[in-house]
Short mmCIF file of C-alpha atoms and ligand atoms in Angstrom, two decimals:
data_model
loop_
_atom_site.label_atom_id
_atom_site.label_comp_id
_atom_site.label_asym_id
_atom_site.label_seq_id
_atom_site.Cartn_x
_atom_site.Cartn_y
_atom_site.Cartn_z
CA UNK A 231 13.97 5.51 -7.37
CA UNK A 232 10.16 5.56 -7.97
CA UNK A 233 7.79 3.36 -6.48
CA UNK A 234 3.84 2.58 -6.92
CA UNK A 235 3.45 -0.90 -4.12
CA UNK A 236 0.46 -3.33 -5.97
CA UNK A 237 -1.32 -6.26 -4.12
CA UNK A 238 -4.13 -7.59 -3.45
CA UNK A 239 -5.64 -6.07 0.44
CA UNK A 240 -3.49 -7.05 3.20
CA UNK A 241 -0.66 -8.86 1.34
CA UNK A 242 1.44 -5.76 3.58
CA UNK A 243 1.81 -3.37 0.96
CA UNK A 244 1.93 -1.24 4.22
CA UNK A 245 4.75 -3.05 5.69
CA UNK A 246 7.16 -3.19 2.60
CA UNK A 247 6.93 0.29 1.91
CA UNK A 248 8.06 1.50 5.54
CA UNK A 249 10.82 -0.83 5.17
CA UNK A 250 11.87 0.01 1.60
CA UNK A 251 11.30 3.60 2.55
CA UNK A 252 14.11 3.07 4.94
CA UNK A 253 16.82 1.12 2.94
CA UNK A 254 15.87 3.27 0.07
CA UNK A 255 16.52 6.31 1.50
CA UNK A 256 12.94 8.13 0.10
CA UNK A 257 9.63 8.80 1.60
CA UNK A 258 6.83 6.43 1.67
CA UNK A 259 3.39 7.91 0.58
CA UNK A 260 0.08 6.95 1.47
CA UNK A 261 -3.01 8.25 0.36
CA UNK A 262 -4.33 8.61 4.13
CA UNK A 263 -1.02 10.54 5.38
CA UNK A 264 -0.89 12.75 2.02
CA UNK A 265 -4.69 13.63 2.84
CA UNK A 266 -4.28 14.50 6.41
CA UNK A 267 -1.37 16.44 4.99
CA UNK A 268 -2.34 18.58 3.34
CA UNK A 269 -5.50 19.58 5.32
CA UNK A 270 -2.81 20.34 7.83
CA UNK A 271 -0.57 22.31 6.39
CA UNK A 272 -4.05 23.54 4.39
CA UNK A 273 -3.29 24.13 1.11
CA UNK A 274 -6.70 24.56 -0.89
CA UNK A 275 -7.03 20.83 -2.30
CA UNK A 276 -6.25 19.58 1.51
CA UNK A 277 -9.18 21.86 2.62
CA UNK A 278 -11.90 20.98 -0.52
CA UNK A 279 -10.45 17.11 -0.32
CA UNK A 280 -11.45 17.23 4.10
CA UNK A 281 -15.06 19.07 2.97
CA UNK A 282 -16.10 15.96 1.07
CA UNK A 283 -14.74 13.09 3.09
CA UNK A 284 -16.29 14.74 6.18
CA UNK A 285 -19.38 14.69 4.38
CA UNK A 286 -18.77 10.07 3.58
CA UNK A 287 -17.61 10.88 0.15
CA UNK A 288 -14.92 10.20 -2.24
CA UNK A 289 -12.10 12.25 -3.48
CA UNK A 290 -12.78 12.59 -7.11
CA UNK A 291 -9.87 11.61 -9.33
CA UNK A 292 -9.02 14.96 -10.07
CA UNK A 293 -8.83 16.63 -6.38
CA UNK A 294 -6.51 12.98 -5.56
CA UNK A 295 -3.96 13.89 -8.71
CA UNK A 296 -3.75 17.41 -7.58
CA UNK A 297 -2.86 16.24 -3.90
CA UNK A 298 -0.18 14.00 -5.40
CA UNK A 299 1.29 16.85 -7.94
CA UNK A 300 1.80 18.40 -4.42
CA UNK A 301 3.44 15.67 -2.92
CA UNK A 302 6.16 14.95 -5.03
CA UNK A 303 6.68 18.37 -6.91
CA UNK A 304 7.90 18.67 -2.60
CA UNK A 305 11.39 17.88 -2.26
CA UNK A 306 11.21 15.58 -0.16
CA UNK A 307 10.29 13.47 -3.11
CA UNK A 308 13.75 14.66 -4.77
CA UNK A 309 15.30 11.31 -4.91
CA UNK A 310 11.76 9.42 -5.15
CA UNK A 311 8.61 8.12 -3.45
CA UNK A 312 7.25 4.53 -2.42
CA UNK A 313 2.86 4.68 -3.71
CA UNK A 314 0.87 3.21 -1.44
CA UNK A 315 -2.40 2.91 -2.06
CA UNK A 316 -2.37 5.03 -5.78
CA UNK A 317 -3.61 4.42 -7.86
CA UNK A 318 -6.20 1.88 -7.50
CA UNK A 319 -7.93 2.55 -10.96
CA UNK A 320 -7.16 2.34 -14.24
CA UNK A 321 -8.41 6.52 -14.69
CA UNK A 322 -6.09 7.52 -11.92
CA UNK A 323 -3.03 5.50 -13.21
CA UNK A 324 -4.23 7.42 -17.24
CA UNK A 325 -4.03 10.70 -14.96
CA UNK A 326 -1.32 9.30 -12.72
CA UNK A 327 0.99 8.58 -16.38
CA UNK A 328 0.20 12.21 -17.40
CA UNK A 329 1.54 13.53 -14.46
CA UNK A 330 5.04 11.54 -15.14
CA UNK A 331 5.50 12.46 -17.67
CA UNK A 332 5.12 16.11 -16.78
CA UNK A 333 7.66 15.88 -14.19
CA UNK A 334 9.39 13.56 -16.74
CA UNK A 335 10.07 10.86 -14.46
CA UNK A 336 8.11 8.85 -16.16
CA UNK A 337 10.84 6.59 -17.17
CA UNK A 338 11.52 5.29 -13.63
CA UNK A 339 8.44 4.12 -12.68
CA UNK A 340 7.89 0.95 -11.71
CA UNK A 341 5.00 -1.10 -10.26
CA UNK A 342 5.96 -3.77 -7.37
CA UNK A 343 3.30 -6.43 -7.47
CA UNK A 344 3.31 -8.67 -4.40
CA UNK A 345 1.78 -11.55 -5.26
CA UNK A 346 -0.01 -13.66 -2.90
CA UNK A 347 -2.75 -16.78 -3.32
CA UNK A 348 -6.02 -14.85 -2.44
CA UNK A 349 -7.54 -18.33 -0.55
CA UNK A 350 -4.49 -18.27 2.04
CA UNK A 351 -4.48 -15.09 2.44
CA UNK A 352 -8.53 -15.06 3.61
CA UNK A 353 -7.33 -17.75 6.24
CA UNK A 354 -4.15 -15.67 7.39
CA UNK A 355 -6.33 -12.56 7.88
CA UNK A 356 -9.31 -13.64 9.54
CA UNK A 357 -7.01 -15.04 11.77
CA UNK A 358 -5.32 -12.08 12.82
CA UNK A 359 -6.86 -11.02 16.34
CA UNK A 360 -6.42 -7.11 17.46
CA UNK A 361 -5.86 -6.05 21.57
CA UNK A 362 -8.46 -3.41 22.62
CA UNK A 363 -6.14 -1.85 24.58
CA UNK A 364 -2.85 -1.36 22.61
CA UNK A 365 -4.13 -1.85 18.95
CA UNK A 366 -1.27 -4.69 18.22
CA UNK A 367 -2.57 -7.64 15.55
CA UNK A 368 -1.64 -10.63 16.46
CA UNK A 369 -2.51 -14.24 14.59
CA UNK A 370 -4.39 -16.14 16.59
CA UNK A 371 -2.70 -19.06 16.26
CA UNK A 372 0.00 -17.15 18.34
CA UNK A 373 -2.17 -16.42 21.42
CA UNK A 374 -4.74 -19.05 21.90
CA UNK A 375 -3.98 -20.48 25.31
CA UNK A 376 -3.25 -17.38 26.73
CA UNK A 377 -5.28 -14.10 27.56
CA UNK A 378 -2.31 -11.54 28.10
CA UNK A 379 -1.41 -9.30 25.47
CA UNK A 380 2.54 -9.72 24.75
CA UNK A 381 3.21 -6.14 23.80
CA UNK A 382 0.96 -4.67 26.93
CA UNK A 383 0.09 -7.19 29.33
CA UNK A 384 -4.12 -6.37 29.05
CA UNK A 385 -4.97 -9.24 30.13
CA UNK A 386 -8.50 -10.61 27.74
CA UNK A 387 -8.28 -7.86 25.39
CA UNK A 388 -8.11 -9.56 22.00
CA UNK A 389 -11.01 -9.60 19.68
CA UNK A 390 -11.39 -9.84 15.69
CA UNK A 391 -11.61 -6.65 13.88
CA UNK A 392 -14.61 -5.85 11.35
CA UNK A 393 -12.00 -5.95 9.17
CA UNK A 394 -10.33 -9.11 9.92
CA UNK A 395 -13.87 -10.78 9.19
CA UNK A 396 -13.85 -12.94 6.35
CA UNK A 397 -17.34 -11.94 4.33
CA UNK A 398 -15.44 -8.46 4.31
CA UNK A 399 -12.25 -9.49 3.96
CA UNK A 400 -13.82 -11.44 0.06
CA UNK A 401 -15.64 -8.44 -0.45
CA UNK A 402 -12.64 -6.15 -0.38
CA UNK A 403 -10.56 -8.74 -2.52
CA UNK A 404 -14.29 -8.62 -5.34
CA UNK A 405 -13.63 -5.01 -5.15
CA UNK A 406 -9.39 -5.24 -5.82
CA UNK A 407 -10.26 -7.79 -8.70
CA UNK A 408 -12.35 -5.75 -10.70
CA UNK A 409 -11.53 -1.90 -10.21
CA UNK A 410 -7.60 -2.09 -9.32
CA UNK A 411 -5.74 -6.12 -10.73
CA UNK A 412 -6.24 -4.07 -14.19
CA UNK A 413 -3.07 -2.05 -13.42
CA UNK A 414 -0.75 -4.84 -13.02
CA UNK A 415 -2.13 -5.12 -17.60
CA UNK A 416 -1.47 -1.66 -17.93
CA UNK A 417 1.92 -1.58 -16.44
CA UNK A 418 2.71 -4.49 -18.21
CA UNK A 419 1.97 -3.96 -21.06
CA UNK A 420 5.10 -0.55 -20.64
CA UNK A 421 7.49 -3.06 -19.32
CA UNK A 422 7.43 -1.57 -15.89
CA UNK A 423 6.31 -4.30 -13.43
CA UNK A 424 8.44 -5.80 -10.96
CA UNK A 425 6.89 -9.31 -9.18
CA UNK A 426 7.78 -11.07 -6.06
CA UNK A 427 5.90 -13.37 -4.23
CA UNK A 428 4.00 -11.44 -1.26
CA UNK A 429 3.45 -14.56 1.07
CA UNK A 430 6.52 -15.24 2.14
CA UNK A 431 8.50 -13.94 5.50
CA UNK A 432 8.38 -10.17 5.20
CA UNK A 433 12.26 -9.91 5.32
CA UNK A 434 12.42 -12.20 1.98
CA UNK A 435 9.58 -10.10 0.18
CA UNK A 436 11.92 -6.84 1.02
CA UNK A 437 15.20 -8.76 0.04
CA UNK A 438 13.46 -10.03 -3.30
CA UNK A 439 11.91 -6.47 -4.21
CA UNK A 440 15.40 -5.02 -3.44
CA UNK A 441 17.21 -7.73 -5.65
CA UNK A 442 14.69 -7.27 -8.46
CA UNK A 443 15.23 -3.06 -8.54
CA UNK A 444 19.07 -3.96 -8.80
CA UNK A 445 18.77 -6.07 -12.06
CA UNK A 446 16.00 -3.99 -13.41
CA UNK A 447 17.78 -0.72 -12.98
CA UNK A 448 21.66 -2.94 -13.83
CA UNK A 449 23.13 -1.48 -10.83
CA UNK A 450 23.62 -1.13 -7.26
CA UNK A 451 20.94 -0.66 -4.99
CA UNK A 452 22.89 2.46 -2.24
CA UNK A 453 21.24 1.07 0.48
CA UNK A 454 21.23 3.15 3.54
CA UNK A 455 19.84 0.71 6.49
ZN1 LIG B 652 -2.24 -5.02 23.85
#
């Protein structure tokens, strides 16, 4: 199973990637994680990328595809992978498609699109509060009558992260719409898109993804947990 998770910021790609990784027994590959791993392993590209990020710059597409390439060639990805946060632009998608062709897995790739209602998602995201002690995130409606963190017991530790402020969220959505959204059409043309309602409870979203994958692949999927 070779999957790209696609969806607006905050729709829950990371959460789904973790669940699918467990259920399908394939690694969850987030760009942040593989950049850190490449630096830790002191690969040539990892060191380059670290230098660039340390100076506050963005890692170029060329370096990124090189790191993705190294990652996909690793034996832990031999049965597949779940990409979360890559490709992010059409240029990256074109480079990625070439890599998939080279690795002979282009036929196996699917893009899972987590659909959402943007305005409802903005309400959900601006309603988040974090605990400054344990960093757990809660829905404001669940904690508004309390000043004790249900996770770690800290008192008056809730705060509104800058990432959860409406203007910040709207800006991330604008960037997503203009830069990342065209990927959907790109992979739709290739017949690679599996579209799921991402605004349902987490378990239902996973269930829909697994069912759609089974239909698309025309066979039962081995689920390990
Ligand atoms: Zn806490």
